[in-house]
Amino acid sequence: MKYALPILSLMALAACQTATITAPEPAPAAQQPAAVSAPEGRPLTAGQWLFGSAEAQIMMAQSWNRIAAYAEAGAAARPEYSVILAPGATAEAPEFLACGEKPLAAVFDVDETLIWNLGSAGAFRRMGIEFDPEIWGEWERTGAGKAVAIPGALEGVERIRKAGVEIILNTNREAANVAGNIETIREAGFGDYVHGETLFLKGDTPGGSAKDGRRYAISENYCVIALVGDQLGDIADIFNDKSLSPAARRDLAAAPAFDRLWDDGWFILPNPTYGPFEGSSMEEIFPPETYWAPASKE
Ligand SMILES: [Mg+2]
């Protein structure tokens, strides 16, 4: 569609963009929409939606219902291949780990997948900061009881267990804080997890926050039929290549070899409060061909 525009329109468009991009005029605080900057003493809009809205509650419950139904069907069908990408696999040459006779498992991220970190999110907001790794470490050690189960998650996990599928957690919470992390998960109602068996933490395998190493370790003992998280790194590290622009990352996720797995082994839950999508430019989110300005305000 954009290529069909007359040259003159394109030139006019380009002129408008240049003016806007090089000389942004910040609106007075009172005129800024709430979505950009929440007033002091209020949660940010993304947090209000995720943690407070009926819409998010419904979306989470329906996602968890779908994940549980998928795992129940997978348990009955017993697949030949796991949904974990084999080492070196690409969108052009997708390969998945073979299941053999291994018992079935579903692998979940923890933060903003099983639990909402209301305690730390509230503390950061009250302090007026987005994130602080030191404070987050303290949260991992002492936050038990202040993180809550996501709507639908407890019921979903219970159904998956009943279907004979092991629940395994693969989180970037630190192995050094294992006791606090286990307690936080328990206090949120998910029961007990065993480090190195049903709980994998950052530091368990080389690669820092990259989770493929831990996925391979889990695959030594299990056939993984579902991967669930709030970020693509919970599915495969290939999506976390730092050189990928938001558009290139979307394209990679939609590559035919990967596209067929969404909602069919790979599941993403919504989290607008933080993630690898942050840091996008105006041009990446509002592409030039969509540029519009109200004539009434010029
Ligand atoms: Mg997460």
PDB file of C-alpha atoms and ligand atoms in Angstrom:
ATOM      1  CA  MET A   1       0.000   0.000   0.000  1.00  0.00           C
ATOM      2  CA  LYS A   2       2.682   2.485   0.974  1.00  0.00           C
ATOM      3  CA  TYR A   3       4.502   1.957  -2.353  1.00  0.00           C
ATOM      4  CA  ALA A   4       1.388   3.011  -4.261  1.00  0.00           C
ATOM      5  CA  LEU A   5       1.516   6.531  -2.824  1.00  0.00           C
ATOM      6  CA  PRO A   6       2.293   9.281  -5.339  1.00  0.00           C
ATOM      7  CA  ILE A   7       5.821  10.675  -5.104  1.00  0.00           C
ATOM      8  CA  LEU A   8       4.524  14.067  -3.991  1.00  0.00           C
ATOM      9  CA  SER A   9       2.670  12.515  -1.090  1.00  0.00           C
ATOM     10  CA  LEU A  10       5.803  10.712  -0.038  1.00  0.00           C
ATOM     11  CA  MET A  11       7.793  13.935  -0.131  1.00  0.00           C
ATOM     12  CA  ALA A  12       5.179  15.748   1.918  1.00  0.00           C
ATOM     13  CA  LEU A  13       5.162  12.839   4.315  1.00  0.00           C
ATOM     14  CA  ALA A  14       8.931  12.903   4.654  1.00  0.00           C
ATOM     15  CA  ALA A  15       8.914  16.647   5.293  1.00  0.00           C
ATOM     16  CA  CYS A  16       6.379  16.240   8.067  1.00  0.00           C
ATOM     17  CA  GLN A  17       8.328  13.432   9.696  1.00  0.00           C
ATOM     18  CA  THR A  18      11.609  15.299   9.631  1.00  0.00           C
ATOM     19  CA  ALA A  19      10.048  18.308  11.287  1.00  0.00           C
ATOM     20  CA  THR A  20       8.452  16.188  13.977  1.00  0.00           C
ATOM     21  CA  ILE A  21      11.389  13.924  14.651  1.00  0.00           C
ATOM     22  CA  THR A  22      14.088  16.599  14.838  1.00  0.00           C
ATOM     23  CA  ALA A  23      12.118  19.184  16.799  1.00  0.00           C
ATOM     24  CA  PRO A  24       9.853  17.389  19.219  1.00  0.00           C
ATOM     25  CA  GLU A  25       7.870  19.776  21.363  1.00  0.00           C
ATOM     26  CA  PRO A  26       7.051  18.088  24.654  1.00  0.00           C
ATOM     27  CA  ALA A  27       3.513  18.845  25.699  1.00  0.00           C
ATOM     28  CA  PRO A  28       3.021  20.516  29.077  1.00  0.00           C
ATOM     29  CA  ALA A  29       2.678  17.881  31.784  1.00  0.00           C
ATOM     30  CA  ALA A  30      -1.009  18.594  32.302  1.00  0.00           C
ATOM     31  CA  GLN A  31      -1.751  17.821  28.638  1.00  0.00           C
ATOM     32  CA  GLN A  32       0.165  14.569  28.436  1.00  0.00           C
ATOM     33  CA  PRO A  33      -2.043  11.514  28.136  1.00  0.00           C
ATOM     34  CA  ALA A  34      -2.105   9.222  31.160  1.00  0.00           C
ATOM     35  CA  ALA A  35      -0.595   6.405  29.107  1.00  0.00           C
ATOM     36  CA  VAL A  36       2.675   8.308  28.759  1.00  0.00           C
ATOM     37  CA  SER A  37       3.185   9.467  32.302  1.00  0.00           C
ATOM     38  CA  ALA A  38       1.022   8.464  35.232  1.00  0.00           C
ATOM     39  CA  PRO A  39       0.603  11.093  37.935  1.00  0.00           C
ATOM     40  CA  GLU A  40       2.588  10.660  41.140  1.00  0.00           C
ATOM     41  CA  GLY A  41       0.980   8.213  43.493  1.00  0.00           C
ATOM     42  CA  ARG A  42      -0.616   6.162  40.754  1.00  0.00           C
ATOM     43  CA  PRO A  43       0.544   2.962  39.063  1.00  0.00           C
ATOM     44  CA  LEU A  44       1.759   3.302  35.482  1.00  0.00           C
ATOM     45  CA  THR A  45      -0.923   2.586  32.892  1.00  0.00           C
ATOM     46  CA  ALA A  46       0.630  -0.749  31.891  1.00  0.00           C
ATOM     47  CA  GLY A  47       0.574  -1.867  35.543  1.00  0.00           C
ATOM     48  CA  GLN A  48      -3.004  -0.705  36.000  1.00  0.00           C
ATOM     49  CA  TRP A  49      -3.989  -2.840  33.035  1.00  0.00           C
ATOM     50  CA  LEU A  50      -2.009  -5.962  33.914  1.00  0.00           C
ATOM     51  CA  PHE A  51      -2.536  -6.107  37.659  1.00  0.00           C
ATOM     52  CA  GLY A  52      -5.866  -4.339  37.973  1.00  0.00           C
ATOM     53  CA  SER A  53      -8.082  -4.755  34.954  1.00  0.00           C
ATOM     54  CA  ALA A  54     -10.893  -7.240  34.459  1.00  0.00           C
ATOM     55  CA  GLU A  55      -9.677  -7.466  30.855  1.00  0.00           C
ATOM     56  CA  ALA A  56      -6.260  -8.789  31.933  1.00  0.00           C
ATOM     57  CA  GLN A  57      -7.858 -11.151  34.436  1.00  0.00           C
ATOM     58  CA  ILE A  58     -10.018 -12.640  31.670  1.00  0.00           C
ATOM     59  CA  MET A  59      -7.152 -12.830  29.188  1.00  0.00           C
ATOM     60  CA  MET A  60      -4.933 -14.638  31.696  1.00  0.00           C
ATOM     61  CA  ALA A  61      -7.654 -17.097  32.677  1.00  0.00           C
ATOM     62  CA  GLN A  62      -8.477 -17.911  29.053  1.00  0.00           C
ATOM     63  CA  SER A  63      -4.771 -18.319  28.205  1.00  0.00           C
ATOM     64  CA  TRP A  64      -4.229 -20.678  31.139  1.00  0.00           C
ATOM     65  CA  ASN A  65      -7.338 -22.615  30.205  1.00  0.00           C
ATOM     66  CA  ARG A  66      -5.984 -23.026  26.684  1.00  0.00           C
ATOM     67  CA  ILE A  67      -2.524 -24.081  27.942  1.00  0.00           C
ATOM     68  CA  ALA A  68      -4.042 -26.692  30.263  1.00  0.00           C
ATOM     69  CA  ALA A  69      -6.271 -28.078  27.502  1.00  0.00           C
ATOM     70  CA  TYR A  70      -3.275 -28.246  25.168  1.00  0.00           C
ATOM     71  CA  ALA A  71      -1.182 -30.132  27.755  1.00  0.00           C
ATOM     72  CA  GLU A  72      -4.029 -32.567  28.438  1.00  0.00           C
ATOM     73  CA  ALA A  73      -4.319 -33.316  24.709  1.00  0.00           C
ATOM     74  CA  GLY A  74      -0.512 -33.592  24.389  1.00  0.00           C
ATOM     75  CA  ALA A  75      -0.382 -36.058  27.266  1.00  0.00           C
ATOM     76  CA  ALA A  76      -2.944 -38.236  25.510  1.00  0.00           C
ATOM     77  CA  ALA A  77      -1.226 -38.042  22.102  1.00  0.00           C
ATOM     78  CA  ARG A  78       2.419 -38.489  23.250  1.00  0.00           C
ATOM     79  CA  PRO A  79       4.411 -36.554  20.656  1.00  0.00           C
ATOM     80  CA  GLU A  80       7.564 -37.793  18.976  1.00  0.00           C
ATOM     81  CA  TYR A  81       9.337 -34.457  19.275  1.00  0.00           C
ATOM     82  CA  SER A  82       9.641 -31.916  22.052  1.00  0.00           C
ATOM     83  CA  VAL A  83       8.891 -28.217  21.419  1.00  0.00           C
ATOM     84  CA  ILE A  84      12.444 -27.286  22.426  1.00  0.00           C
ATOM     85  CA  LEU A  85      14.551 -26.110  19.509  1.00  0.00           C
ATOM     86  CA  ALA A  86      17.663 -28.236  19.023  1.00  0.00           C
ATOM     87  CA  PRO A  87      21.074 -26.543  19.382  1.00  0.00           C
ATOM     88  CA  GLY A  88      21.926 -24.597  16.219  1.00  0.00           C
ATOM     89  CA  ALA A  89      18.379 -24.708  14.844  1.00  0.00           C
ATOM     90  CA  THR A  90      17.216 -21.690  12.844  1.00  0.00           C
ATOM     91  CA  ALA A  91      14.008 -20.518  11.188  1.00  0.00           C
ATOM     92  CA  GLU A  92      15.372 -21.891   7.901  1.00  0.00           C
ATOM     93  CA  ALA A  93      16.528 -25.168   9.416  1.00  0.00           C
ATOM     94  CA  PRO A  94      14.208 -25.843  12.375  1.00  0.00           C
ATOM     95  CA  GLU A  95      14.975 -28.931  14.381  1.00  0.00           C
ATOM     96  CA  PHE A  96      13.483 -30.104  17.625  1.00  0.00           C
ATOM     97  CA  LEU A  97      14.753 -32.445  20.305  1.00  0.00           C
ATOM     98  CA  ALA A  98      13.474 -36.012  20.055  1.00  0.00           C
ATOM     99  CA  CYS A  99      11.336 -37.330  22.925  1.00  0.00           C
ATOM    100  CA  GLY A 100      12.196 -41.001  23.048  1.00  0.00           C
ATOM    101  CA  GLU A 101      10.518 -42.651  26.018  1.00  0.00           C
ATOM    102  CA  LYS A 102      11.078 -39.754  28.398  1.00  0.00           C
ATOM    103  CA  PRO A 103       8.278 -38.619  30.699  1.00  0.00           C
ATOM    104  CA  LEU A 104       6.341 -35.527  29.620  1.00  0.00           C
ATOM    105  CA  ALA A 105       6.873 -32.057  31.055  1.00  0.00           C
ATOM    106  CA  ALA A 106       5.623 -28.521  30.540  1.00  0.00           C
ATOM    107  CA  VAL A 107       8.162 -25.759  31.216  1.00  0.00           C
ATOM    108  CA  PHE A 108       7.104 -22.419  32.664  1.00  0.00           C
ATOM    109  CA  ASP A 109       8.784 -19.132  33.360  1.00  0.00           C
ATOM    110  CA  VAL A 110       7.934 -17.761  36.835  1.00  0.00           C
ATOM    111  CA  ASP A 111       7.813 -13.948  36.918  1.00  0.00           C
ATOM    112  CA  GLU A 112       4.725 -12.555  35.196  1.00  0.00           C
ATOM    113  CA  THR A 113       3.962 -16.105  34.025  1.00  0.00           C
ATOM    114  CA  LEU A 114       3.000 -17.936  37.235  1.00  0.00           C
ATOM    115  CA  ILE A 115       3.123 -14.957  39.585  1.00  0.00           C
ATOM    116  CA  TRP A 116       2.673 -11.216  39.520  1.00  0.00           C
ATOM    117  CA  ASN A 117       5.384  -9.437  41.507  1.00  0.00           C
ATOM    118  CA  LEU A 118       3.087  -6.922  43.146  1.00  0.00           C
ATOM    119  CA  GLY A 119       5.393  -6.301  46.123  1.00  0.00           C
ATOM    120  CA  SER A 120       8.432  -5.260  44.082  1.00  0.00           C
ATOM    121  CA  ALA A 121       6.425  -3.495  41.362  1.00  0.00           C
ATOM    122  CA  GLY A 122       4.685  -1.388  44.019  1.00  0.00           C
ATOM    123  CA  ALA A 123       7.971  -0.626  45.787  1.00  0.00           C
ATOM    124  CA  PHE A 124       9.674   0.467  42.551  1.00  0.00           C
ATOM    125  CA  ARG A 125       6.736   2.703  41.676  1.00  0.00           C
ATOM    126  CA  ARG A 126       6.699   4.329  45.121  1.00  0.00           C
ATOM    127  CA  MET A 127      10.447   4.941  44.804  1.00  0.00           C
ATOM    128  CA  GLY A 128       9.921   6.429  41.353  1.00  0.00           C
ATOM    129  CA  ILE A 129      12.322   3.997  39.665  1.00  0.00           C
ATOM    130  CA  GLU A 130      11.720   1.425  36.969  1.00  0.00           C
ATOM    131  CA  PHE A 131      14.091  -1.278  38.175  1.00  0.00           C
ATOM    132  CA  ASP A 132      17.133  -1.791  40.370  1.00  0.00           C
ATOM    133  CA  PRO A 133      18.985  -5.134  40.297  1.00  0.00           C
ATOM    134  CA  GLU A 134      20.103  -4.868  43.930  1.00  0.00           C
ATOM    135  CA  ILE A 135      16.574  -4.239  45.159  1.00  0.00           C
ATOM    136  CA  TRP A 136      15.333  -7.051  42.915  1.00  0.00           C
ATOM    137  CA  GLY A 137      17.838  -9.417  44.571  1.00  0.00           C
ATOM    138  CA  GLU A 138      16.451  -8.453  47.976  1.00  0.00           C
ATOM    139  CA  TRP A 139      12.939  -9.068  46.607  1.00  0.00           C
ATOM    140  CA  GLU A 140      13.943 -12.594  45.548  1.00  0.00           C
ATOM    141  CA  ARG A 141      15.248 -13.278  49.057  1.00  0.00           C
ATOM    142  CA  THR A 142      12.474 -11.691  51.137  1.00  0.00           C
ATOM    143  CA  GLY A 143       9.374 -11.177  48.966  1.00  0.00           C
ATOM    144  CA  ALA A 144       7.558 -14.440  49.772  1.00  0.00           C
ATOM    145  CA  GLY A 145       3.877 -13.792  50.366  1.00  0.00           C
ATOM    146  CA  LYS A 146       3.925 -10.482  48.481  1.00  0.00           C
ATOM    147  CA  ALA A 147       3.750 -12.014  44.988  1.00  0.00           C
ATOM    148  CA  VAL A 148       0.416 -13.442  43.869  1.00  0.00           C
ATOM    149  CA  ALA A 149      -0.665 -16.231  41.531  1.00  0.00           C
ATOM    150  CA  ILE A 150      -1.799 -15.001  38.116  1.00  0.00           C
ATOM    151  CA  PRO A 151      -5.538 -15.552  37.500  1.00  0.00           C
ATOM    152  CA  GLY A 152      -6.064 -19.053  36.117  1.00  0.00           C
ATOM    153  CA  ALA A 153      -2.490 -20.235  36.812  1.00  0.00           C
ATOM    154  CA  LEU A 154      -3.164 -22.349  39.910  1.00  0.00           C
ATOM    155  CA  GLU A 155      -6.072 -24.121  38.229  1.00  0.00           C
ATOM    156  CA  GLY A 156      -4.070 -24.572  35.013  1.00  0.00           C
ATOM    157  CA  VAL A 157      -1.049 -26.048  36.776  1.00  0.00           C
ATOM    158  CA  GLU A 158      -3.301 -28.427  38.701  1.00  0.00           C
ATOM    159  CA  ARG A 159      -4.963 -29.673  35.502  1.00  0.00           C
ATOM    160  CA  ILE A 160      -1.608 -30.209  33.773  1.00  0.00           C
ATOM    161  CA  ARG A 161      -0.284 -32.185  36.753  1.00  0.00           C
ATOM    162  CA  LYS A 162      -3.413 -34.326  36.818  1.00  0.00           C
ATOM    163  CA  ALA A 163      -2.832 -35.151  33.142  1.00  0.00           C
ATOM    164  CA  GLY A 164       0.494 -36.710  34.142  1.00  0.00           C
ATOM    165  CA  VAL A 165       2.689 -33.886  32.844  1.00  0.00           C
ATOM    166  CA  GLU A 166       5.492 -32.678  35.158  1.00  0.00           C
ATOM    167  CA  ILE A 167       5.560 -28.938  35.872  1.00  0.00           C
ATOM    168  CA  ILE A 168       9.080 -27.556  35.539  1.00  0.00           C
ATOM    169  CA  LEU A 169      10.042 -23.939  36.156  1.00  0.00           C
ATOM    170  CA  ASN A 170      12.837 -22.198  34.226  1.00  0.00           C
ATOM    171  CA  THR A 171      13.306 -18.700  35.638  1.00  0.00           C
ATOM    172  CA  ASN A 172      15.941 -15.982  35.610  1.00  0.00           C
ATOM    173  CA  ARG A 173      15.658 -15.594  39.342  1.00  0.00           C
ATOM    174  CA  GLU A 174      19.129 -16.227  40.780  1.00  0.00           C
ATOM    175  CA  ALA A 175      20.341 -19.640  41.926  1.00  0.00           C
ATOM    176  CA  ALA A 176      22.093 -17.780  44.780  1.00  0.00           C
ATOM    177  CA  ASN A 177      18.638 -16.824  46.107  1.00  0.00           C
ATOM    178  CA  VAL A 178      17.203 -20.318  45.770  1.00  0.00           C
ATOM    179  CA  ALA A 179      15.621 -20.502  49.259  1.00  0.00           C
ATOM    180  CA  GLY A 180      13.712 -17.225  48.890  1.00  0.00           C
ATOM    181  CA  ASN A 181      12.646 -18.092  45.358  1.00  0.00           C
ATOM    182  CA  ILE A 182      11.267 -21.489  46.380  1.00  0.00           C
ATOM    183  CA  GLU A 183       9.409 -19.844  49.267  1.00  0.00           C
ATOM    184  CA  THR A 184       7.920 -17.149  47.018  1.00  0.00           C
ATOM    185  CA  ILE A 185       6.564 -19.798  44.639  1.00  0.00           C
ATOM    186  CA  ARG A 186       5.219 -21.849  47.546  1.00  0.00           C
ATOM    187  CA  GLU A 187       3.579 -18.849  49.232  1.00  0.00           C
ATOM    188  CA  ALA A 188       1.821 -17.977  45.973  1.00  0.00           C
ATOM    189  CA  GLY A 189       0.171 -21.401  46.169  1.00  0.00           C
ATOM    190  CA  PHE A 190       2.169 -23.448  43.647  1.00  0.00           C
ATOM    191  CA  GLY A 191       3.645 -25.962  46.097  1.00  0.00           C
ATOM    192  CA  ASP A 192       7.243 -27.076  46.455  1.00  0.00           C
ATOM    193  CA  TYR A 193       9.840 -27.184  43.711  1.00  0.00           C
ATOM    194  CA  VAL A 194      13.244 -28.844  43.853  1.00  0.00           C
ATOM    195  CA  HIS A 195      16.278 -26.973  42.565  1.00  0.00           C
ATOM    196  CA  GLY A 196      17.883 -28.821  39.646  1.00  0.00           C
ATOM    197  CA  GLU A 197      14.924 -31.179  39.266  1.00  0.00           C
ATOM    198  CA  THR A 198      11.749 -29.150  38.849  1.00  0.00           C
ATOM    199  CA  LEU A 199      13.225 -25.652  39.290  1.00  0.00           C
ATOM    200  CA  PHE A 200      15.978 -24.176  37.131  1.00  0.00           C
ATOM    201  CA  LEU A 201      17.494 -20.799  38.009  1.00  0.00           C
ATOM    202  CA  LYS A 202      19.930 -18.318  36.527  1.00  0.00           C
ATOM    203  CA  GLY A 203      23.423 -19.624  37.185  1.00  0.00           C
ATOM    204  CA  ASP A 204      22.489 -23.298  36.858  1.00  0.00           C
ATOM    205  CA  THR A 205      24.050 -23.476  33.395  1.00  0.00           C
ATOM    206  CA  PRO A 206      26.460 -21.126  31.588  1.00  0.00           C
ATOM    207  CA  GLY A 207      24.973 -18.275  29.559  1.00  0.00           C
ATOM    208  CA  GLY A 208      23.568 -15.990  32.258  1.00  0.00           C
ATOM    209  CA  SER A 209      19.965 -15.082  31.532  1.00  0.00           C
ATOM    210  CA  ALA A 210      19.927 -17.140  28.310  1.00  0.00           C
ATOM    211  CA  LYS A 211      17.675 -20.101  28.996  1.00  0.00           C
ATOM    212  CA  ASP A 212      18.560 -22.584  26.214  1.00  0.00           C
ATOM    213  CA  GLY A 213      21.240 -24.288  28.362  1.00  0.00           C
ATOM    214  CA  ARG A 214      18.674 -24.943  31.082  1.00  0.00           C
ATOM    215  CA  ARG A 215      16.135 -26.129  28.483  1.00  0.00           C
ATOM    216  CA  TYR A 216      18.700 -28.672  27.226  1.00  0.00           C
ATOM    217  CA  ALA A 217      19.387 -29.789  30.813  1.00  0.00           C
ATOM    218  CA  ILE A 218      15.639 -30.295  31.384  1.00  0.00           C
ATOM    219  CA  SER A 219      15.448 -32.216  28.095  1.00  0.00           C
ATOM    220  CA  GLU A 220      17.967 -34.778  29.346  1.00  0.00           C
ATOM    221  CA  ASN A 221      15.177 -36.197  31.485  1.00  0.00           C
ATOM    222  CA  TYR A 222      11.935 -34.975  29.930  1.00  0.00           C
ATOM    223  CA  CYS A 223      10.030 -34.624  26.692  1.00  0.00           C
ATOM    224  CA  VAL A 224       8.830 -31.021  26.860  1.00  0.00           C
ATOM    225  CA  ILE A 225       5.409 -30.623  25.262  1.00  0.00           C
ATOM    226  CA  ALA A 226       4.792 -26.964  26.173  1.00  0.00           C
ATOM    227  CA  LEU A 227       6.877 -23.848  26.799  1.00  0.00           C
ATOM    228  CA  VAL A 228       5.150 -20.930  28.504  1.00  0.00           C
ATOM    229  CA  GLY A 229       6.387 -17.447  29.373  1.00  0.00           C
ATOM    230  CA  ASP A 230       5.815 -13.716  29.063  1.00  0.00           C
ATOM    231  CA  GLN A 231       8.889 -13.100  26.893  1.00  0.00           C
ATOM    232  CA  LEU A 232      10.275 -14.853  23.827  1.00  0.00           C
ATOM    233  CA  GLY A 233      13.444 -15.787  25.730  1.00  0.00           C
ATOM    234  CA  ASP A 234      11.191 -18.183  27.650  1.00  0.00           C
ATOM    235  CA  ILE A 235      10.733 -20.058  24.370  1.00  0.00           C
ATOM    236  CA  ALA A 236      14.152 -19.943  22.658  1.00  0.00           C
ATOM    237  CA  ASP A 237      17.262 -17.743  22.875  1.00  0.00           C
ATOM    238  CA  ILE A 238      17.238 -17.234  19.107  1.00  0.00           C
ATOM    239  CA  PHE A 239      14.584 -14.537  19.632  1.00  0.00           C
ATOM    240  CA  ASN A 240      16.825 -12.556  21.993  1.00  0.00           C
ATOM    241  CA  ASP A 241      19.508 -11.638  19.457  1.00  0.00           C
ATOM    242  CA  LYS A 242      20.251  -8.047  20.484  1.00  0.00           C
ATOM    243  CA  SER A 243      20.763  -6.980  16.859  1.00  0.00           C
ATOM    244  CA  LEU A 244      17.102  -7.660  16.000  1.00  0.00           C
ATOM    245  CA  SER A 245      14.937  -4.561  15.566  1.00  0.00           C
ATOM    246  CA  PRO A 246      11.354  -4.869  16.845  1.00  0.00           C
ATOM    247  CA  ALA A 247      10.183  -5.477  13.248  1.00  0.00           C
ATOM    248  CA  ALA A 248      12.873  -8.105  12.593  1.00  0.00           C
ATOM    249  CA  ARG A 249      11.954  -9.810  15.862  1.00  0.00           C
ATOM    250  CA  ARG A 250       8.304  -9.877  14.843  1.00  0.00           C
ATOM    251  CA  ASP A 251       9.294 -11.307  11.446  1.00  0.00           C
ATOM    252  CA  LEU A 252      11.399 -14.025  13.084  1.00  0.00           C
ATOM    253  CA  ALA A 253       8.527 -14.978  15.404  1.00  0.00           C
ATOM    254  CA  ALA A 254       6.259 -15.184  12.358  1.00  0.00           C
ATOM    255  CA  ALA A 255       8.686 -17.255  10.221  1.00  0.00           C
ATOM    256  CA  PRO A 256       6.731 -20.306   8.975  1.00  0.00           C
ATOM    257  CA  ALA A 257       8.810 -22.783  10.998  1.00  0.00           C
ATOM    258  CA  PHE A 258       8.034 -20.893  14.214  1.00  0.00           C
ATOM    259  CA  ASP A 259       4.628 -19.451  13.442  1.00  0.00           C
ATOM    260  CA  ARG A 260       2.937 -22.855  13.573  1.00  0.00           C
ATOM    261  CA  LEU A 261       4.043 -23.336  17.188  1.00  0.00           C
ATOM    262  CA  TRP A 262       2.323 -20.337  18.759  1.00  0.00           C
ATOM    263  CA  ASP A 263      -0.694 -21.602  20.648  1.00  0.00           C
ATOM    264  CA  ASP A 264       0.469 -25.079  19.677  1.00  0.00           C
ATOM    265  CA  GLY A 265       3.298 -25.833  22.096  1.00  0.00           C
ATOM    266  CA  TRP A 266       4.650 -22.304  22.531  1.00  0.00           C
ATOM    267  CA  PHE A 267       2.568 -19.900  24.622  1.00  0.00           C
ATOM    268  CA  ILE A 268       3.113 -16.237  25.506  1.00  0.00           C
ATOM    269  CA  LEU A 269       1.198 -14.442  28.251  1.00  0.00           C
ATOM    270  CA  PRO A 270       0.766 -10.659  28.107  1.00  0.00           C
ATOM    271  CA  ASN A 271       3.145  -8.442  30.078  1.00  0.00           C
ATOM    272  CA  PRO A 272       3.136  -4.779  29.055  1.00  0.00           C
ATOM    273  CA  THR A 273       5.031  -3.677  32.201  1.00  0.00           C
ATOM    274  CA  TYR A 274       8.593  -4.647  31.142  1.00  0.00           C
ATOM    275  CA  GLY A 275      10.440  -6.759  28.624  1.00  0.00           C
ATOM    276  CA  PRO A 276      12.756  -6.850  25.635  1.00  0.00           C
ATOM    277  CA  PHE A 277      10.341  -4.654  23.676  1.00  0.00           C
ATOM    278  CA  GLU A 278      11.402  -1.622  25.741  1.00  0.00           C
ATOM    279  CA  GLY A 279      13.580   1.041  24.139  1.00  0.00           C
ATOM    280  CA  SER A 280      11.811   1.160  20.786  1.00  0.00           C
ATOM    281  CA  SER A 281      12.091   4.431  18.866  1.00  0.00           C
ATOM    282  CA  MET A 282       9.167   6.571  17.700  1.00  0.00           C
ATOM    283  CA  GLU A 283       9.892   5.464  14.120  1.00  0.00           C
ATOM    284  CA  GLU A 284       9.867   1.760  15.062  1.00  0.00           C
ATOM    285  CA  ILE A 285       6.477   2.001  16.727  1.00  0.00           C
ATOM    286  CA  PHE A 286       4.889   4.633  14.483  1.00  0.00           C
ATOM    287  CA  PRO A 287       6.278   3.872  11.010  1.00  0.00           C
ATOM    288  CA  PRO A 288       6.583   6.762   8.541  1.00  0.00           C
ATOM    289  CA  GLU A 289       3.724   5.533   6.354  1.00  0.00           C
ATOM    290  CA  THR A 290       1.343   6.009   9.298  1.00  0.00           C
ATOM    291  CA  TYR A 291       2.420   9.572  10.059  1.00  0.00           C
ATOM    292  CA  TRP A 292      -0.541  11.850  10.723  1.00  0.00           C
ATOM    293  CA  ALA A 293      -0.949  15.201  12.434  1.00  0.00           C
ATOM    294  CA  PRO A 294      -4.204  17.015  13.165  1.00  0.00           C
ATOM    295  CA  ALA A 295      -4.579  20.003  10.829  1.00  0.00           C
ATOM    296  CA  SER A 296      -6.781  21.634  13.460  1.00  0.00           C
ATOM    297  CA  LYS A 297      -3.787  22.016  15.778  1.00  0.00           C
ATOM    298  CA  GLU A 298      -1.281  23.418  13.281  1.00  0.00           C
TER     299      GLU A 298
HETATM  300 MG    MG B   1       8.833 -13.586  33.013  1.00  0.00          MG
END
